[in-house]
CSV table of C-alpha atoms in Angstrom, one decimal:
chain,number,residue,atom,x,y,z
A,277,MET,CA,0.0,0.0,0.0
A,278,VAL,CA,1.4,3.4,-1.0
A,279,PRO,CA,0.8,6.3,1.5
A,280,ILE,CA,-1.0,9.3,0.2
A,281,PRO,CA,1.1,12.5,-0.3
A,282,ALA,CA,1.1,15.1,2.5
A,283,ARG,CA,-0.6,17.5,0.1
A,284,GLU,CA,-3.6,15.2,-0.3
A,285,TYR,CA,-4.0,15.0,3.5
A,286,HIS,CA,-3.8,18.8,3.7
A,287,GLN,CA,-6.4,19.1,0.9
A,288,MET,CA,-8.8,16.7,2.7
A,289,ALA,CA,-8.2,18.1,6.2
A,290,GLY,CA,-8.6,21.6,4.9
A,291,ARG,CA,-12.2,20.8,3.9
A,292,ALA,CA,-13.2,20.0,7.5
A,293,GLY,CA,-15.9,22.2,8.9
A,294,ARG,CA,-18.6,24.2,7.1
A,295,PRO,CA,-17.7,27.8,6.1
A,296,ARG,CA,-19.7,30.4,8.1
A,297,LEU,CA,-21.5,27.7,10.0
A,298,ASP,CA,-18.7,26.0,12.1
A,299,PRO,CA,-16.2,27.9,14.2
A,300,TYR,CA,-13.6,25.3,13.3
A,301,GLY,CA,-13.2,22.0,11.5
A,302,GLU,CA,-11.8,18.7,12.8
A,303,ALA,CA,-9.7,16.1,10.8
A,304,VAL,CA,-8.8,12.8,12.5
A,305,LEU,CA,-5.8,10.6,11.8
A,306,ILE,CA,-6.0,7.2,13.5
A,307,ALA,CA,-2.8,5.6,14.7
A,308,LYS,CA,-2.4,2.0,15.8
A,309,ASP,CA,0.3,2.8,18.3
A,310,GLU,CA,2.6,5.5,19.7
A,311,GLU,CA,5.2,5.0,17.0
A,312,GLU,CA,2.7,5.3,14.2
A,313,ARG,CA,1.3,8.4,15.9
A,314,ALA,CA,4.7,10.1,15.7
A,315,SER,CA,5.0,9.1,12.1
A,316,LEU,CA,1.6,10.7,11.2
A,317,PHE,CA,2.7,13.9,12.8
A,318,GLU,CA,6.0,13.9,11.0
A,319,PHE,CA,4.8,12.9,7.5
A,320,TYR,CA,1.4,14.6,7.5
A,321,ILE,CA,0.5,17.2,10.2
A,322,HIS,CA,3.9,18.9,10.4
A,323,ALA,CA,5.1,18.1,6.8
A,324,ALA,CA,5.1,20.7,4.1
A,325,ALA,CA,3.2,19.9,0.9
A,326,GLU,CA,5.2,18.3,-1.9
A,327,ASP,CA,6.1,20.2,-4.9
A,328,VAL,CA,3.6,20.3,-7.8
A,329,ASN,CA,5.0,19.1,-11.1
A,330,SER,CA,3.1,19.7,-14.4
A,331,GLN,CA,2.1,16.6,-16.3
A,332,CYS,CA,1.3,18.6,-19.4
A,333,ALA,CA,4.1,16.8,-21.4
A,334,ASN,CA,2.3,13.5,-20.8
A,335,GLU,CA,1.3,12.6,-24.4
A,336,SER,CA,-2.0,11.0,-23.4
A,337,ALA,CA,-3.1,14.0,-21.4
A,338,LEU,CA,-1.8,16.5,-23.9
A,339,THR,CA,-3.6,14.9,-26.8
A,340,THR,CA,-6.9,15.3,-24.9
A,341,HIS,CA,-6.1,19.0,-24.2
A,342,ILE,CA,-5.1,19.8,-27.8
A,343,LEU,CA,-8.2,18.2,-29.2
A,344,SER,CA,-10.2,20.3,-26.8
A,345,LEU,CA,-8.3,23.5,-27.8
A,346,VAL,CA,-9.1,22.8,-31.5
A,347,ALA,CA,-12.7,21.6,-31.0
A,348,SER,CA,-13.5,24.7,-28.9
A,349,GLY,CA,-11.9,27.1,-31.3
A,350,PHE,CA,-9.5,28.4,-28.7
A,351,ALA,CA,-6.5,27.5,-30.8
A,352,ARG,CA,-6.6,26.5,-34.4
A,353,SER,CA,-3.1,26.9,-35.8
A,354,ASP,CA,0.4,25.8,-34.9
A,355,THR,CA,1.2,29.3,-33.8
A,356,GLU,CA,-1.8,29.6,-31.6
A,357,ILE,CA,-1.2,26.2,-30.0
A,358,GLN,CA,2.4,27.0,-29.4
A,359,GLU,CA,1.5,30.4,-27.8
A,360,PHE,CA,-1.0,28.6,-25.5
A,361,MET,CA,1.7,26.0,-24.5
A,362,ALA,CA,4.1,28.8,-23.8
A,363,ARG,CA,1.8,30.1,-21.1
A,364,THR,CA,1.4,26.8,-19.3
A,365,PHE,CA,2.8,25.8,-15.9
A,366,TYR,CA,4.9,23.2,-17.6
A,367,THR,CA,6.8,25.8,-19.7
A,368,HIS,CA,7.2,27.9,-16.5
A,369,GLN,CA,8.9,24.9,-14.8
A,370,HIS,CA,10.9,23.8,-17.8
A,371,LYS,CA,12.1,26.9,-19.5
A,372,GLY,CA,14.0,26.2,-22.7
A,373,SER,CA,12.8,22.6,-22.9
A,374,ARG,CA,11.8,21.4,-26.4
A,375,LEU,CA,9.9,18.4,-25.1
A,376,ILE,CA,6.5,20.0,-25.0
A,377,GLY,CA,7.0,21.0,-28.7
A,378,SER,CA,7.8,17.5,-29.9
A,379,VAL,CA,4.9,16.0,-27.8
A,380,THR,CA,2.5,18.5,-29.3
A,381,GLU,CA,3.6,17.6,-32.8
A,382,ARG,CA,3.0,13.9,-32.1
A,383,ALA,CA,-0.4,14.6,-30.6
A,384,LEU,CA,-1.5,16.6,-33.6
A,385,ARG,CA,-0.1,13.9,-35.9
A,386,PHE,CA,-2.2,11.3,-34.1
A,387,LEU,CA,-5.4,13.4,-34.1
A,388,ASP,CA,-4.9,14.0,-37.9
A,389,THR,CA,-4.3,10.3,-38.6
A,390,ALA,CA,-7.3,9.3,-36.5
A,391,GLU,CA,-9.4,11.9,-38.4
A,392,MET,CA,-10.4,13.7,-35.3
A,393,VAL,CA,-8.9,17.0,-36.7
A,394,VAL,CA,-8.2,18.2,-40.2
A,395,GLU,CA,-5.8,20.8,-41.4
A,396,ASN,CA,-6.7,23.2,-44.1
A,397,GLY,CA,-4.5,26.2,-45.1
A,398,GLY,CA,-2.6,26.1,-41.8
A,399,ARG,CA,-5.8,26.0,-39.8
A,400,TYR,CA,-7.1,23.1,-37.7
A,401,SER,CA,-10.7,22.2,-37.2
A,402,ALA,CA,-12.3,19.2,-35.4
A,403,THR,CA,-14.2,16.7,-37.4
A,404,GLU,CA,-17.6,15.4,-36.2
A,405,TYR,CA,-15.7,12.5,-34.7
A,406,GLY,CA,-13.2,14.7,-32.9
A,407,GLY,CA,-15.9,17.0,-31.6
A,408,LEU,CA,-17.8,14.0,-30.1
A,409,VAL,CA,-14.7,12.7,-28.4
A,410,SER,CA,-13.9,16.1,-27.0
A,411,GLN,CA,-17.5,16.4,-25.7
A,412,LEU,CA,-17.3,12.9,-24.1
A,413,TYR,CA,-14.0,14.0,-22.5
A,414,ILE,CA,-12.3,10.6,-22.9
A,415,ASP,CA,-8.8,9.9,-24.0
A,416,PRO,CA,-8.6,10.2,-27.9
A,417,ARG,CA,-6.4,7.2,-28.0
A,418,GLY,CA,-8.9,5.2,-26.0
A,419,ALA,CA,-11.7,6.4,-28.3
A,420,GLU,CA,-9.8,5.3,-31.3
A,421,SER,CA,-9.2,1.9,-29.8
A,422,ILE,CA,-12.9,1.5,-29.0
A,423,VAL,CA,-13.9,2.5,-32.6
A,424,ARG,CA,-11.3,0.2,-34.1
A,425,CYS,CA,-12.3,-2.8,-32.1
A,426,MET,CA,-16.1,-2.3,-32.7
A,427,CYS,CA,-15.6,-1.9,-36.5
A,428,ALA,CA,-13.3,-4.9,-36.7
A,429,ALA,CA,-15.6,-7.2,-34.6
A,430,LYS,CA,-17.7,-9.6,-36.5
A,431,ASP,CA,-20.2,-10.1,-33.7
A,432,TYR,CA,-21.1,-8.1,-30.6
A,433,SER,CA,-19.8,-9.4,-27.3
A,434,ASP,CA,-20.3,-7.9,-23.8
A,435,MET,CA,-16.9,-9.4,-22.8
A,436,GLY,CA,-15.2,-8.1,-25.9
A,437,LEU,CA,-16.5,-4.6,-25.3
A,438,LEU,CA,-15.5,-4.8,-21.6
A,439,GLN,CA,-12.1,-6.0,-22.5
A,440,THR,CA,-11.6,-3.1,-24.9
A,441,LEU,CA,-12.8,-0.5,-22.4
A,442,CYS,CA,-10.6,-1.9,-19.7
A,443,SER,CA,-7.6,-1.5,-22.1
A,444,THR,CA,-8.1,2.2,-22.5
A,445,PRO,CA,-6.1,4.8,-20.6
A,446,ASP,CA,-9.3,6.1,-18.9
A,447,MET,CA,-9.8,2.8,-17.0
A,448,TYR,CA,-8.1,1.8,-13.8
A,449,THR,CA,-7.2,-1.8,-13.9
A,450,LEU,CA,-6.5,-4.4,-11.2
A,451,TYR,CA,-3.1,-5.7,-10.2
A,452,VAL,CA,-2.3,-9.2,-11.4
A,453,ASN,CA,-0.2,-11.5,-9.3
A,454,ASN,CA,1.2,-15.0,-10.0
A,455,ARG,CA,-1.8,-16.8,-8.5
A,456,ASP,CA,-4.2,-15.0,-10.8
A,457,LEU,CA,-2.5,-16.2,-14.0
A,458,GLY,CA,-4.0,-19.7,-13.9
A,459,TYR,CA,-7.7,-18.7,-14.0
A,460,LEU,CA,-6.9,-15.7,-16.3
A,461,GLU,CA,-5.3,-18.0,-18.9
A,462,ARG,CA,-8.1,-20.5,-18.5
A,463,PHE,CA,-10.7,-17.8,-19.1
A,464,LEU,CA,-8.8,-16.6,-22.1
A,465,LEU,CA,-8.9,-20.1,-23.7
A,466,GLU,CA,-12.5,-20.7,-22.9
A,467,HIS,CA,-13.7,-17.2,-24.1
A,468,GLU,CA,-11.2,-16.5,-26.8
A,469,GLU,CA,-14.0,-16.1,-29.5
A,470,GLU,CA,-15.8,-13.4,-27.4
A,471,LEU,CA,-12.7,-11.3,-26.9
A,472,TRP,CA,-12.0,-8.4,-29.3
A,473,GLN,CA,-8.3,-8.0,-28.5
A,474,PRO,CA,-5.6,-10.7,-28.9
A,475,LEU,CA,-2.7,-11.2,-26.5
A,476,GLY,CA,0.3,-9.5,-28.1
A,477,PHE,CA,3.9,-10.4,-27.6
A,478,GLY,CA,5.4,-8.7,-24.6
A,479,GLU,CA,2.0,-7.2,-23.5
A,480,GLU,CA,1.1,-9.9,-20.9
A,481,GLU,CA,0.9,-7.6,-17.9
A,482,GLU,CA,-1.3,-4.9,-19.4
A,483,TYR,CA,-3.4,-7.6,-21.2
A,484,PHE,CA,-4.1,-9.6,-18.1
A,485,ARG,CA,-4.8,-6.5,-15.9
A,486,ALA,CA,-7.4,-5.4,-18.4
A,487,LEU,CA,-8.8,-8.9,-18.6
A,488,LYS,CA,-9.0,-9.4,-14.8
A,489,THR,CA,-10.8,-6.0,-14.5
A,490,ALA,CA,-13.2,-6.9,-17.3
A,491,MET,CA,-14.0,-10.2,-15.6
A,492,LEU,CA,-14.8,-8.4,-12.3
A,493,LEU,CA,-17.2,-6.1,-14.2
A,494,ARG,CA,-18.7,-9.0,-16.0
A,495,ASP,CA,-19.4,-10.7,-12.7
A,496,TRP,CA,-21.1,-7.5,-11.4
A,497,SER,CA,-23.4,-7.4,-14.5
A,498,MET,CA,-24.1,-11.1,-14.1
A,499,GLU,CA,-25.5,-10.4,-10.6
A,500,VAL,CA,-22.7,-12.1,-8.7
A,501,PRO,CA,-23.0,-11.0,-5.1
A,502,GLU,CA,-20.8,-8.2,-4.0
A,503,ALA,CA,-19.2,-10.3,-1.2
A,504,THR,CA,-18.3,-13.0,-3.7
A,505,ILE,CA,-16.7,-10.4,-6.1
A,506,CYS,CA,-14.7,-8.9,-3.2
A,507,GLU,CA,-13.3,-12.3,-2.2
A,508,ARG,CA,-12.7,-13.5,-5.7
A,509,TYR,CA,-10.7,-10.5,-6.8
A,510,SER,CA,-9.3,-9.3,-3.5
A,511,VAL,CA,-11.0,-5.9,-3.6
A,512,GLY,CA,-13.4,-3.9,-1.4
A,513,PRO,CA,-16.9,-2.6,-2.1
A,514,GLY,CA,-15.5,0.8,-2.8
A,515,ASP,CA,-13.2,-0.6,-5.5
A,516,ILE,CA,-16.2,-2.2,-7.2
A,517,PHE,CA,-18.1,1.1,-7.0
A,518,ASN,CA,-15.3,3.1,-8.5
A,519,MET,CA,-14.7,0.6,-11.4
A,520,VAL,CA,-18.4,0.4,-12.2
A,521,GLU,CA,-18.6,4.2,-12.2
A,522,SER,CA,-15.6,4.5,-14.5
A,523,VAL,CA,-16.8,1.9,-17.0
A,524,ASN,CA,-20.4,3.3,-17.0
A,525,TRP,CA,-19.0,6.5,-18.5
A,526,LEU,CA,-17.0,4.6,-21.1
A,527,LEU,CA,-20.1,2.6,-21.9
A,528,HIS,CA,-22.0,5.8,-22.5
A,529,ALA,CA,-19.1,7.0,-24.7
A,530,SER,CA,-19.1,3.7,-26.6
A,531,ASP,CA,-22.9,4.0,-27.2
A,532,ARG,CA,-22.3,7.4,-28.8
A,533,LEU,CA,-19.3,6.1,-30.8
A,534,ALA,CA,-21.2,3.0,-31.9
A,535,GLY,CA,-24.0,5.3,-33.3
A,536,MET,CA,-21.4,7.0,-35.5
A,537,PHE,CA,-19.2,4.0,-36.5
A,538,ALA,CA,-20.9,0.7,-35.7
A,539,PRO,CA,-24.7,1.3,-35.6
A,540,ARG,CA,-25.3,-2.5,-35.7
A,541,PHE,CA,-23.9,-2.6,-32.1
A,542,ALA,CA,-25.5,0.5,-30.8
A,543,ARG,CA,-28.5,-1.1,-29.2
A,544,ASP,CA,-26.5,-3.9,-27.6
A,545,VAL,CA,-24.0,-1.3,-26.1
A,546,ARG,CA,-26.8,0.8,-24.8
A,547,GLU,CA,-28.6,-2.1,-23.2
A,548,TYR,CA,-25.4,-3.3,-21.6
A,549,GLY,CA,-24.8,0.1,-20.2
A,550,VAL,CA,-28.0,-0.2,-18.2
A,551,CYS,CA,-27.0,-3.8,-17.2
A,552,MET,CA,-23.8,-2.5,-15.8
A,553,LYS,CA,-25.3,0.5,-14.1
A,554,HIS,CA,-27.7,-1.7,-12.1
A,555,GLY,CA,-25.6,-4.9,-12.0
A,556,VAL,CA,-28.2,-7.1,-13.7
A,557,LYS,CA,-28.7,-9.5,-16.5
A,558,ARG,CA,-30.5,-8.3,-19.6
A,559,GLU,CA,-33.7,-10.2,-18.6
A,560,LEU,CA,-34.2,-7.7,-15.7
A,561,LEU,CA,-33.8,-4.6,-17.9
A,562,PRO,CA,-37.6,-3.8,-18.2
A,563,LEU,CA,-37.9,-3.9,-14.4
A,564,VAL,CA,-34.8,-1.9,-13.3
A,565,ARG,CA,-35.9,0.9,-15.5
A,566,LEU,CA,-38.6,1.6,-13.0
A,567,LYS,CA,-37.9,4.0,-10.1
A,568,HIS,CA,-37.4,2.3,-6.8
A,569,ILE,CA,-36.5,-1.1,-8.4
A,570,GLY,CA,-32.8,-2.1,-8.2
A,571,ARG,CA,-31.1,-5.4,-8.8
A,572,VAL,CA,-32.4,-7.2,-5.7
A,573,ARG,CA,-36.0,-6.2,-6.0
A,574,ALA,CA,-36.0,-6.8,-9.8
A,575,ARG,CA,-34.7,-10.3,-9.2
A,576,SER,CA,-37.3,-11.0,-6.5
A,577,LEU,CA,-40.1,-9.9,-8.9
A,578,PHE,CA,-38.7,-12.0,-11.7
A,579,HIS,CA,-38.5,-15.1,-9.5
A,580,ASN,CA,-42.1,-14.6,-8.6
A,581,GLY,CA,-43.2,-14.5,-12.2
A,582,ILE,CA,-43.3,-10.7,-12.7
A,583,THR,CA,-40.9,-10.0,-15.5
A,584,THR,CA,-42.2,-6.7,-17.1
A,585,PRO,CA,-43.9,-3.5,-16.0
A,586,GLU,CA,-47.0,-4.6,-17.8
A,587,GLU,CA,-47.1,-7.8,-15.7
A,588,LEU,CA,-46.4,-5.7,-12.6
A,589,LYS,CA,-49.4,-3.5,-13.4
A,590,LYS,CA,-51.7,-6.5,-13.6
A,591,ALA,CA,-50.4,-8.3,-10.5
A,592,GLU,CA,-52.4,-8.3,-7.3
A,593,SER,CA,-51.4,-5.5,-5.0
A,594,GLY,CA,-51.0,-8.0,-2.1
A,595,LYS,CA,-48.6,-10.1,-4.1
A,596,VAL,CA,-46.5,-7.1,-5.0
A,597,ALA,CA,-46.5,-5.9,-1.4
A,598,ALA,CA,-45.4,-9.3,-0.2
A,599,ILE,CA,-42.4,-9.2,-2.6
A,600,LEU,CA,-41.3,-5.6,-2.3
A,601,GLY,CA,-42.8,-4.5,1.0
A,602,ARG,CA,-45.9,-2.3,1.3
A,603,GLY,CA,-44.1,1.1,1.1
A,604,VAL,CA,-42.0,0.4,-1.9
A,605,ALA,CA,-44.9,-1.4,-3.6
A,606,ALA,CA,-47.1,1.6,-3.1
A,607,GLN,CA,-44.5,3.9,-4.7
A,608,VAL,CA,-44.0,1.6,-7.6
A,609,MET,CA,-47.7,1.1,-8.3
A,610,ARG,CA,-48.3,4.8,-8.1
A,611,GLU,CA,-45.6,5.3,-10.7
A,612,LEU,CA,-47.3,2.7,-12.9
A,613,GLY,CA,-50.6,4.6,-12.5
A,614,GLU,CA,-52.2,2.1,-10.1
A,615,ASP,CA,-53.8,2.8,-6.8
A,616,GLU,CA,-52.3,0.6,-4.1
A,617,ASP,CA,-54.8,-1.0,-1.8
A,618,THR,CA,-53.1,-0.6,1.5
A,619,ASN,CA,-55.7,-2.6,3.4
A,620,GLU,CA,-55.3,-5.8,1.3
A,621,LYS,CA,-53.2,-8.5,3.0
A,622,PRO,CA,-50.5,-10.3,1.1
A,623,SER,CA,-51.7,-13.2,-0.9
A,624,ALA,CA,-51.2,-16.7,0.6
A,625,ALA,CA,-49.6,-17.8,-2.7
A,626,VAL,CA,-46.5,-15.8,-2.0
A,627,GLY,CA,-46.6,-15.1,1.7
A,628,GLN,CA,-43.8,-14.3,4.1
A,629,ALA,CA,-40.8,-16.5,3.8
A,630,THR,CA,-40.3,-18.9,6.8
A,631,LEU,CA,-37.2,-20.4,8.2
A,632,SER,CA,-38.1,-23.7,6.6
A,633,SER,CA,-38.3,-22.1,3.1
A,634,PHE,CA,-35.0,-20.2,3.5
A,635,GLY,CA,-32.7,-21.0,0.6
A,636,GLU,CA,-35.4,-22.3,-1.7
A,637,ASP,CA,-35.4,-21.0,-5.2
A,638,GLY,CA,-37.0,-17.6,-5.5
A,639,GLN,CA,-36.5,-16.6,-1.9
């Protein structure tokens, strides 16, 4: 585990307390013993913030910013782009460095080759593709990878799409250790036809990190319990949440890109985005689109023979109340335009689960 920098602690501690409402704020560091207490004072409370170093010369980040400059019309020529870069913090820190110039040239060359920008008479302008990528605020190289894989794929595959998204610069990927390699290689052999990206020579680490992350996300969308995912991949609930949040945005971006380049996949991508958001299989999509219905309630309804909003409308109010609880059932039925009969008792057909029925299918 890598300790956070002192500046991050100062940033978080500085947010303690509500301006104009609290006389002061409190930030708490927890130490296991006296020795750790002394270390926390030394490395966080009494420590000065680390120096800030510009990452502007990072080619991935700079490509995104240059596309934004061109798409917004803020800078549309080599001269205007160079003048903008001359005013950046990076140039202030690295006076006389030629690195930013060469990275800028490579970024523009990539954007031109990818047809995200075009040059005409010394002026750059964003194409429809480039404008969309800029609006989506995703890494242009990641966008190009998504488009390339979708266009090359013969058939749509949830796993192929996930693998592609987890291989982009915008996606955090899980660490792979030696004990992971066995099941990762086995999965690769068993699902090779579903995957959109082959294993390249010398790319094993990045490939398997992306594959492991895609497998976790696939499990989430297949309704694998959170506790099982945590144990299987050695992660915490917060890790799952963060990865799902990240891939949800990339799925939204993929939906938009599919509409432009691979319309035959657009519906599948859009549906899978809803699956990922709620952590459900496709069969539950009609139900989770309803307010107040998440993955657990949708599965309970499905197991009790209610698979669509139309069937939910026609169901006895007592049966729905027995499945969802009276309060939630009333809210859902109101949304569907039905008046919930709060005086009706749950039907005997469904009833309250007993200890003897615990673990039976549908409970």
